[in-house]
Coordinates of C-alpha atoms and ligand atoms in Angstrom, one line a residue:
M1 CA -24.6 -3.2 15.1
T2 CA -22.6 -0.6 13.3
I3 CA -18.9 -0.9 12.7
G4 CA -16.6 2.1 13.0
I5 CA -14.0 2.5 10.2
G6 CA -10.9 4.6 10.8
L7 CA -9.3 5.6 7.5
L8 CA -5.6 6.4 7.3
G9 CA -5.2 8.3 4.1
L10 CA -7.6 10.0 1.7
G11 CA -5.7 9.8 -1.6
T12 CA -6.9 7.9 -4.6
V13 CA -7.7 4.7 -2.8
G14 CA -8.9 6.3 0.5
A15 CA -11.4 8.5 -1.5
G16 CA -12.5 5.3 -3.4
V17 CA -13.2 3.6 0.0
A18 CA -15.1 6.6 1.4
S19 CA -17.2 6.7 -1.8
I20 CA -18.3 3.1 -1.4
L21 CA -19.1 3.5 2.3
A22 CA -21.1 6.6 1.4
S23 CA -23.3 4.8 -1.1
P24 CA -24.3 1.3 0.3
E25 CA -27.4 1.0 -1.9
G26 CA -27.4 -2.1 -4.1
R27 CA -24.3 -3.5 -2.4
H28 CA -24.2 -6.3 0.3
P29 CA -26.3 -5.2 3.3
L30 CA -23.2 -5.4 5.5
V31 CA -21.8 -2.3 3.7
A32 CA -24.6 -0.3 5.3
A33 CA -23.4 -1.3 8.8
L34 CA -20.0 0.3 8.1
R35 CA -19.7 3.9 9.5
L36 CA -16.8 6.1 8.5
Q37 CA -15.7 7.3 12.0
R38 CA -12.5 9.3 11.4
V39 CA -10.1 10.0 8.5
A40 CA -6.5 11.0 8.7
V41 CA -5.3 13.3 6.0
R42 CA -2.0 15.2 5.4
D43 CA -3.6 18.6 4.7
L44 CA -7.0 19.7 6.0
N45 CA -7.1 22.6 3.6
R46 CA -6.8 20.6 0.4
S47 CA -9.9 20.9 -1.8
R48 CA -11.7 17.6 -2.0
P49 CA -15.2 16.3 -2.8
T50 CA -17.9 16.7 -0.1
S51 CA -17.5 13.0 1.0
P52 CA -16.4 12.4 3.7
P53 CA -17.7 15.3 5.8
A54 CA -15.0 17.7 6.9
E55 CA -15.7 17.1 10.6
L56 CA -14.3 13.6 10.3
L57 CA -10.9 14.7 9.0
T58 CA -7.8 15.1 11.2
T59 CA -4.1 15.5 10.5
D60 CA -3.4 13.2 13.5
P61 CA -3.3 9.5 12.3
E62 CA -2.7 8.2 15.8
A63 CA -6.0 9.9 16.9
V64 CA -7.7 7.8 14.2
V65 CA -6.2 4.6 15.5
D66 CA -6.9 5.4 19.1
D67 CA -10.5 6.7 18.5
P68 CA -12.7 4.4 20.7
G69 CA -15.4 4.5 17.9
V70 CA -12.9 3.0 15.4
D71 CA -13.3 -0.8 15.2
I72 CA -11.3 -1.5 12.0
V73 CA -8.3 0.6 10.9
V74 CA -7.9 0.9 7.1
E75 CA -4.4 2.0 6.1
V76 CA -4.2 3.4 2.6
M77 CA -1.6 6.1 3.1
G78 CA 1.3 4.1 1.5
G79 CA 5.0 4.4 2.3
L80 CA 6.9 2.5 5.0
E81 CA 6.6 5.0 7.9
P82 CA 4.5 6.0 9.7
A83 CA 2.3 3.3 8.1
R84 CA 4.1 0.4 9.7
T85 CA 4.0 2.0 13.2
L86 CA 0.3 2.9 12.8
I87 CA -0.5 -0.7 11.8
L88 CA 1.3 -2.1 14.8
R89 CA -0.4 0.5 17.0
A90 CA -3.8 -0.6 15.8
I91 CA -2.9 -4.3 16.4
A92 CA -1.6 -3.5 19.9
A93 CA -5.0 -1.9 20.6
G94 CA -6.7 -5.1 19.5
K95 CA -8.1 -3.5 16.3
P96 CA -8.1 -5.4 13.0
V97 CA -6.3 -3.8 10.1
V98 CA -7.0 -3.6 6.4
T99 CA -4.1 -2.3 4.3
A100 CA -3.3 -1.8 0.6
N101 CA 0.4 -1.2 1.5
K102 CA 2.5 -3.7 -0.4
A103 CA 5.8 -2.1 0.5
V104 CA 5.1 -2.5 4.3
I105 CA 3.7 -6.0 4.0
A106 CA 6.6 -7.2 1.7
R107 CA 9.2 -5.8 4.2
H108 CA 7.5 -6.1 7.6
G109 CA 4.9 -8.7 7.0
E110 CA 6.4 -11.2 9.5
E111 CA 6.6 -8.6 12.2
I112 CA 3.0 -7.5 11.6
A113 CA 1.7 -11.1 11.3
A114 CA 3.4 -12.1 14.5
A115 CA 1.9 -9.1 16.3
A116 CA -1.5 -9.8 14.8
A117 CA -1.4 -13.4 15.8
A118 CA -0.3 -12.5 19.4
Q119 CA -3.3 -10.1 19.7
G120 CA -5.7 -12.4 17.9
V121 CA -6.6 -9.8 15.2
Y122 CA -6.7 -10.0 11.4
V123 CA -4.6 -8.0 9.1
L124 CA -6.1 -8.3 5.6
I125 CA -4.2 -7.2 2.4
E126 CA -6.4 -8.1 -0.7
A127 CA -5.7 -4.6 -2.2
A128 CA -1.9 -4.9 -1.8
V129 CA -1.5 -7.0 -5.0
G130 CA -3.4 -6.8 -8.2
G131 CA -5.7 -3.9 -7.3
G132 CA -9.2 -5.1 -7.9
I133 CA -8.2 -8.6 -8.8
P134 CA -9.1 -11.1 -6.1
I135 CA -5.8 -13.0 -5.7
I136 CA -4.9 -12.9 -2.0
E137 CA -8.1 -14.6 -0.7
P138 CA -8.1 -17.2 -3.5
L139 CA -4.5 -18.1 -2.6
K140 CA -5.3 -18.3 1.1
Q141 CA -8.6 -20.1 0.8
S142 CA -10.0 -21.2 -2.5
L143 CA -6.7 -22.8 -3.7
G144 CA -5.7 -23.9 -0.2
S145 CA -5.8 -27.7 -1.1
N146 CA -3.2 -27.4 -3.8
R147 CA 0.5 -27.8 -4.0
I148 CA 1.5 -24.6 -5.8
Q149 CA 4.1 -25.2 -8.5
R150 CA 4.3 -21.7 -9.9
V151 CA 2.8 -18.2 -9.5
S152 CA 3.7 -15.9 -12.4
G153 CA 2.2 -12.6 -13.3
I154 CA 2.0 -9.2 -14.7
I155 CA 1.6 -7.3 -11.4
N156 CA 2.6 -3.8 -12.3
G157 CA 0.2 -1.8 -14.5
T158 CA 2.6 1.1 -15.2
T159 CA 5.2 -1.1 -16.8
N160 CA 2.6 -3.1 -18.7
Y161 CA 1.2 0.1 -20.1
I162 CA 4.7 1.2 -21.3
L163 CA 5.5 -2.2 -22.7
S164 CA 2.2 -2.5 -24.5
R165 CA 2.8 0.9 -26.2
M166 CA 6.4 0.0 -27.1
A167 CA 5.1 -3.1 -28.8
A168 CA 2.2 -1.5 -30.6
E169 CA 4.1 1.7 -31.7
G170 CA 7.7 0.5 -31.9
A171 CA 8.4 3.5 -29.6
A172 CA 11.4 4.0 -27.3
Y173 CA 11.1 3.4 -23.6
A174 CA 12.0 7.0 -22.6
D175 CA 9.4 8.5 -25.0
V176 CA 6.6 6.2 -23.8
L177 CA 7.5 6.8 -20.2
A178 CA 7.4 10.6 -20.7
D179 CA 4.0 10.3 -22.4
A180 CA 2.7 8.0 -19.6
Q181 CA 3.8 10.6 -17.0
R182 CA 2.0 13.3 -18.9
L183 CA -1.2 11.2 -19.1
G184 CA -1.0 10.2 -15.4
Y185 CA -0.3 6.5 -16.0
A186 CA 3.2 6.8 -14.5
E187 CA 4.3 8.6 -11.4
A188 CA 6.6 11.7 -11.6
D189 CA 9.1 9.4 -9.8
P190 CA 8.6 6.2 -11.7
A191 CA 11.6 4.3 -10.1
A192 CA 9.6 1.8 -8.0
D193 CA 7.5 0.8 -11.0
V194 CA 10.1 0.8 -13.9
Q195 CA 12.9 -0.7 -11.9
G196 CA 10.8 -3.6 -10.8
G197 CA 10.6 -2.9 -7.0
D198 CA 6.8 -2.6 -6.9
A199 CA 6.5 -6.0 -8.6
A200 CA 9.1 -7.5 -6.3
D201 CA 7.1 -6.3 -3.3
K202 CA 4.0 -8.0 -4.7
I203 CA 5.6 -11.3 -5.6
A204 CA 7.2 -11.4 -2.1
I205 CA 3.6 -11.2 -0.7
L206 CA 2.2 -13.8 -3.2
T207 CA 5.1 -16.1 -2.4
R208 CA 4.4 -16.2 1.3
L209 CA 0.7 -17.0 0.6
A210 CA 1.4 -19.6 -2.1
Y211 CA 4.2 -21.4 -0.2
G212 CA 3.4 -20.7 3.4
G213 CA 6.8 -19.1 4.3
T214 CA 8.6 -15.8 3.9
V215 CA 11.4 -15.1 1.5
P216 CA 13.6 -12.1 2.2
R217 CA 12.3 -9.2 0.0
G218 CA 15.8 -7.7 -0.5
A219 CA 17.2 -11.0 -1.9
I220 CA 14.6 -11.3 -4.8
P221 CA 16.6 -10.8 -8.0
T222 CA 14.9 -7.8 -9.6
E223 CA 15.3 -6.3 -13.1
G224 CA 13.1 -3.5 -14.4
I225 CA 12.3 -2.3 -17.9
D226 CA 14.3 0.9 -17.8
Q227 CA 17.2 -0.6 -19.8
L228 CA 14.9 -2.3 -22.4
E229 CA 15.5 -1.2 -26.0
A230 CA 12.8 -0.9 -28.6
R231 CA 14.8 -3.0 -30.9
D232 CA 14.5 -6.1 -28.6
V233 CA 10.7 -5.6 -28.4
A234 CA 10.7 -5.5 -32.2
Y235 CA 12.9 -8.6 -32.6
A236 CA 10.9 -10.4 -30.0
A237 CA 7.7 -9.7 -32.0
R238 CA 9.4 -11.0 -35.2
L239 CA 10.3 -14.2 -33.4
G240 CA 6.7 -14.7 -32.0
F241 CA 7.0 -13.2 -28.5
V242 CA 5.8 -10.2 -26.6
V243 CA 8.0 -8.6 -23.8
K244 CA 6.3 -8.5 -20.4
L245 CA 7.6 -7.6 -16.9
L246 CA 7.0 -10.9 -15.2
A247 CA 7.1 -11.6 -11.5
V248 CA 7.6 -15.3 -10.9
A249 CA 7.7 -17.6 -7.8
Q250 CA 8.4 -21.2 -8.7
L251 CA 8.9 -24.3 -6.6
M252 CA 12.3 -26.0 -7.5
E253 CA 12.5 -29.8 -7.7
A254 CA 13.5 -31.0 -4.2
E255 CA 17.2 -31.3 -4.4
G256 CA 20.0 -30.8 -1.9
E257 CA 20.2 -31.2 1.8
H258 CA 17.9 -28.3 2.7
A259 CA 15.1 -28.9 0.2
S260 CA 12.0 -30.9 1.5
S261 CA 8.3 -30.4 1.7
D262 CA 8.9 -28.7 5.1
H263 CA 11.6 -26.5 3.6
P264 CA 11.0 -25.8 -0.1
L265 CA 13.5 -24.1 -2.3
L266 CA 12.0 -21.4 -4.4
D267 CA 13.1 -19.5 -7.5
V268 CA 11.5 -16.0 -7.1
R269 CA 12.4 -13.2 -9.5
V270 CA 11.2 -10.1 -11.4
H271 CA 12.5 -9.4 -14.9
P272 CA 11.4 -8.5 -18.5
T273 CA 10.5 -11.7 -20.2
L274 CA 9.8 -12.8 -23.7
V275 CA 6.4 -14.4 -23.5
P276 CA 5.2 -16.6 -26.5
S277 CA 2.4 -14.7 -28.2
T278 CA 0.1 -17.7 -27.7
H279 CA 0.6 -17.7 -23.9
P280 CA -2.3 -16.5 -21.7
L281 CA -0.2 -13.7 -20.2
A282 CA 0.8 -12.4 -23.7
G283 CA -2.7 -10.8 -24.3
V284 CA -2.7 -8.8 -21.1
N285 CA -2.2 -5.2 -22.2
G286 CA -2.4 -1.7 -20.9
V287 CA -2.6 -1.1 -17.2
N288 CA -4.3 -4.5 -16.6
N289 CA -2.7 -7.1 -14.4
A290 CA -2.9 -10.9 -14.5
I291 CA -1.7 -13.7 -12.3
L292 CA -1.4 -17.3 -13.4
V293 CA -1.4 -19.8 -10.6
E294 CA -0.3 -23.4 -11.4
G295 CA -1.1 -26.0 -8.8
D296 CA -1.6 -29.6 -8.2
P297 CA -4.3 -30.7 -8.7
V298 CA -6.1 -27.6 -10.0
G299 CA -3.9 -27.0 -13.1
Q300 CA -3.7 -23.5 -14.4
V301 CA -5.9 -20.7 -13.0
M302 CA -5.6 -17.1 -14.3
F303 CA -6.8 -14.0 -12.5
Y304 CA -7.1 -10.9 -14.7
G305 CA -8.3 -7.4 -14.3
P306 CA -7.6 -3.8 -13.3
G307 CA -4.4 -3.7 -11.1
A308 CA -4.7 -0.2 -9.8
G309 CA -7.0 2.8 -9.6
A310 CA -9.5 4.2 -7.1
G311 CA -12.5 1.9 -7.8
P312 CA -10.7 -1.4 -8.3
T313 CA -8.4 -1.0 -5.3
A314 CA -11.2 0.3 -3.0
S315 CA -13.3 -2.7 -4.1
A316 CA -10.6 -5.0 -2.7
V317 CA -10.2 -2.9 0.5
V318 CA -13.9 -2.9 1.3
A319 CA -14.1 -6.6 0.6
D320 CA -11.6 -7.1 3.4
I321 CA -13.5 -4.8 5.7
L322 CA -16.6 -6.9 5.0
N323 CA -14.8 -10.1 5.8
I324 CA -13.9 -8.7 9.2
A325 CA -17.3 -7.0 9.7
G326 CA -19.0 -10.3 8.9
I327 CA -17.1 -12.2 11.5
R328 CA -17.8 -9.5 14.1
Q329 CA -21.5 -9.6 13.4
A330 CA -21.6 -13.4 13.5
T331 CA -19.7 -13.4 16.9
G332 CA -21.6 -10.6 18.5
G333 CA -18.6 -8.2 18.3
S334 CA -16.0 -10.4 20.0
G335 CA -14.4 -11.6 16.7
G336 CA -13.9 -15.1 18.3
S337 CA -10.7 -17.0 17.7
L338 CA -8.8 -16.4 14.4
D339 CA -9.7 -18.4 11.4
P340 CA -6.3 -19.9 10.3
L341 CA -7.1 -19.6 6.6
L342 CA -8.1 -16.0 6.7
A343 CA -5.2 -15.1 9.1
A344 CA -2.8 -17.0 6.8
G345 CA 0.2 -17.4 9.1
S346 CA 3.4 -18.9 7.8
W347 CA 3.6 -22.6 8.4
R348 CA 7.0 -23.5 7.0
T349 CA 10.4 -22.1 6.1
C350 CA 11.1 -21.2 2.5
S351 CA 14.5 -20.5 1.0
L352 CA 15.6 -18.8 -2.3
V353 CA 17.6 -21.0 -4.6
E354 CA 21.0 -19.7 -5.6
G355 CA 20.7 -18.0 -9.1
S356 CA 23.3 -20.1 -10.8
L357 CA 21.3 -23.3 -10.1
T358 CA 18.1 -22.0 -11.8
T359 CA 17.2 -23.0 -15.3
H360 CA 15.7 -20.7 -18.0
R361 CA 15.2 -20.1 -21.7
N362 CA 17.1 -17.0 -22.7
Y363 CA 17.1 -14.4 -25.5
V364 CA 20.5 -12.9 -26.3
R365 CA 21.3 -10.1 -28.8
L366 CA 25.0 -9.9 -29.8
R367 CA 26.6 -7.2 -31.9
T368 CA 29.2 -8.7 -34.1
R369 CA 31.2 -8.4 -37.2
D370 CA 29.6 -10.0 -40.3
E371 CA 32.1 -12.5 -41.6
A372 CA 32.6 -16.2 -42.1
G373 CA 32.6 -18.4 -39.1
V374 CA 31.1 -16.0 -36.5
I375 CA 27.9 -17.9 -36.0
G376 CA 29.9 -21.1 -35.8
K377 CA 32.2 -19.7 -33.1
I378 CA 29.1 -18.5 -31.1
G379 CA 27.5 -21.9 -31.5
T380 CA 30.7 -23.6 -30.3
C381 CA 30.8 -21.4 -27.1
F382 CA 27.2 -22.3 -26.3
G383 CA 27.7 -26.0 -27.2
E384 CA 30.8 -26.4 -25.1
A385 CA 29.1 -24.9 -22.1
G386 CA 26.2 -27.4 -22.5
V387 CA 23.8 -24.7 -23.7
S388 CA 21.4 -25.9 -26.4
I389 CA 20.3 -23.3 -28.9
Q390 CA 16.7 -23.3 -30.1
S391 CA 17.1 -20.6 -32.8
I392 CA 19.7 -18.2 -34.1
V393 CA 18.8 -15.3 -36.4
Q394 CA 21.0 -12.6 -37.9
F395 CA 19.8 -9.0 -38.5
A396 CA 21.7 -6.1 -40.0
A397 CA 23.2 -3.7 -37.4
Q398 CA 21.8 -0.2 -37.7
D399 CA 24.1 2.7 -38.7
Q400 CA 23.2 5.0 -35.8
D401 CA 24.6 2.6 -33.2
G402 CA 28.2 3.4 -33.9
G403 CA 30.9 0.9 -33.2
D404 CA 32.4 -1.7 -35.6
A405 CA 29.5 -4.2 -35.5
D406 CA 27.7 -4.8 -38.8
A407 CA 25.5 -7.6 -37.7
E408 CA 23.1 -8.3 -34.8
I409 CA 22.7 -12.0 -33.9
V410 CA 19.8 -13.0 -31.8
V411 CA 19.9 -16.4 -30.0
I412 CA 17.1 -18.1 -28.2
T413 CA 18.3 -21.0 -26.0
H414 CA 16.4 -24.0 -24.8
E415 CA 15.9 -24.2 -21.0
V416 CA 19.5 -24.3 -19.7
L417 CA 21.3 -24.0 -16.4
E418 CA 22.1 -20.4 -15.6
A419 CA 25.7 -21.2 -14.6
N420 CA 26.3 -22.8 -18.0
F421 CA 24.6 -19.9 -19.8
R422 CA 26.8 -17.3 -18.0
R423 CA 29.9 -19.4 -18.8
A424 CA 29.0 -19.4 -22.5
L425 CA 28.3 -15.7 -22.5
A426 CA 31.7 -14.9 -20.9
R427 CA 33.4 -16.8 -23.7
I428 CA 31.3 -15.2 -26.4
E429 CA 32.0 -11.7 -25.1
A430 CA 35.8 -12.5 -25.4
L431 CA 35.6 -13.4 -29.1
P432 CA 37.3 -10.8 -31.2
E433 CA 34.4 -10.8 -33.7
V434 CA 31.9 -9.9 -30.9
E435 CA 31.6 -6.2 -30.1
S436 CA 29.1 -6.7 -27.2
V437 CA 26.4 -8.7 -25.6
A438 CA 23.8 -6.0 -26.2
A439 CA 20.8 -7.5 -24.5
C440 CA 20.0 -10.6 -22.5
L441 CA 16.4 -11.4 -21.5
R442 CA 14.6 -14.4 -20.1
T443 CA 12.2 -16.3 -22.3
L444 CA 9.1 -18.3 -21.1
Ligands
LIG501 N1 2.2 1.4 -9.2 C1 1.4 0.3 -9.2 C2 1.2 -0.2 -10.7 C3 0.0 0.6 -8.7 O1 1.7 0.5 -11.6 O2 0.7 -1.3 -10.9 C4 -0.7 -0.5 -7.9 O3 0.1 -1.1 -7.0

């Protein structure tokens, strides 16, 4: 039995998928049962490699979805629309979908999952997070017996590349970004990557799988690396940390009337973070991604590898196709009823905790006058707000910064309540000796 594949999109990932399907030798025998039936492209005249054959191409994506020879629809076109509508159209036609589209799944995942459940078809998304790293199926299946305490990771390769070079070369963000764009590691419009939106899409998806319920994508606090100064990367290194853009989803202690095992409270966020240089995520450099899952009883499990690119992402897409193809073959084409682990529907309601109630370690850089009593006053502001300081170090301010400050004071706090920390910062900012709170970053 052959299985017809309809491909929506022939960009980097689509071409990678076509290339795997065109060379089944040495792979699992099911790959040979997959037949590329139809491919939607934006421009028929664009020059491209000989695979897939030109007669399979069309500029009409609906014709791909509707083609009776297409058994599985593979959406790798990206963007919200028409991708969302095409996915829903495939589901309505009873066709399973494989997608790499994190933006659509992060924003419309519930709508798509409900439609898929109603039709009894799978929508598989392994390629949406972490490129070639298997993380979706492990969360759905291999780690299914755990209570997940935390999922934290480096899930954007572009920013990790930029941060790795800033750390290695002491270079400024804007210079490394421009070079990354020239080398093809960053998009011409890098906003989704450098402002943290791409990582927020991905952590929204991981959160639903790890905790069994959706959190609103738009409510995830998100901070990118575009305001990060080389100086903070350098100070972090001197204090034994590397700066990484972390996406984190963490179970809060059950507190308050709404929190329970049926209704967990989660702290989900994306921000640049000082990671101790001995931490497993600290050594993840360049475009690589890594996701650390902490669960009971498994402990810590880390998934590491290439987070983007044609080959790695296509590897994940074709793995999903094979999962569906395998079920079709085993059930004689009917697909049978949905396996609840593979379908991964939500099974409880999750809520985001209010930011002021979260606890964090913090890194703060203050620009101050260099005179008697300044550190004492800063310490008093923190102490009176209940914020315990782990370390406080003074560096000389640099001439080119302008302003009156002649010292830079870097404070690392212990883990403290965000509301207390903000209260202390407001008081510190009002001190006449303090010119500004120049940087404020979270610390692992
Ligand atoms: N823009 C993404 C990244 C690509 O830099 O990681 C994969 O989603």
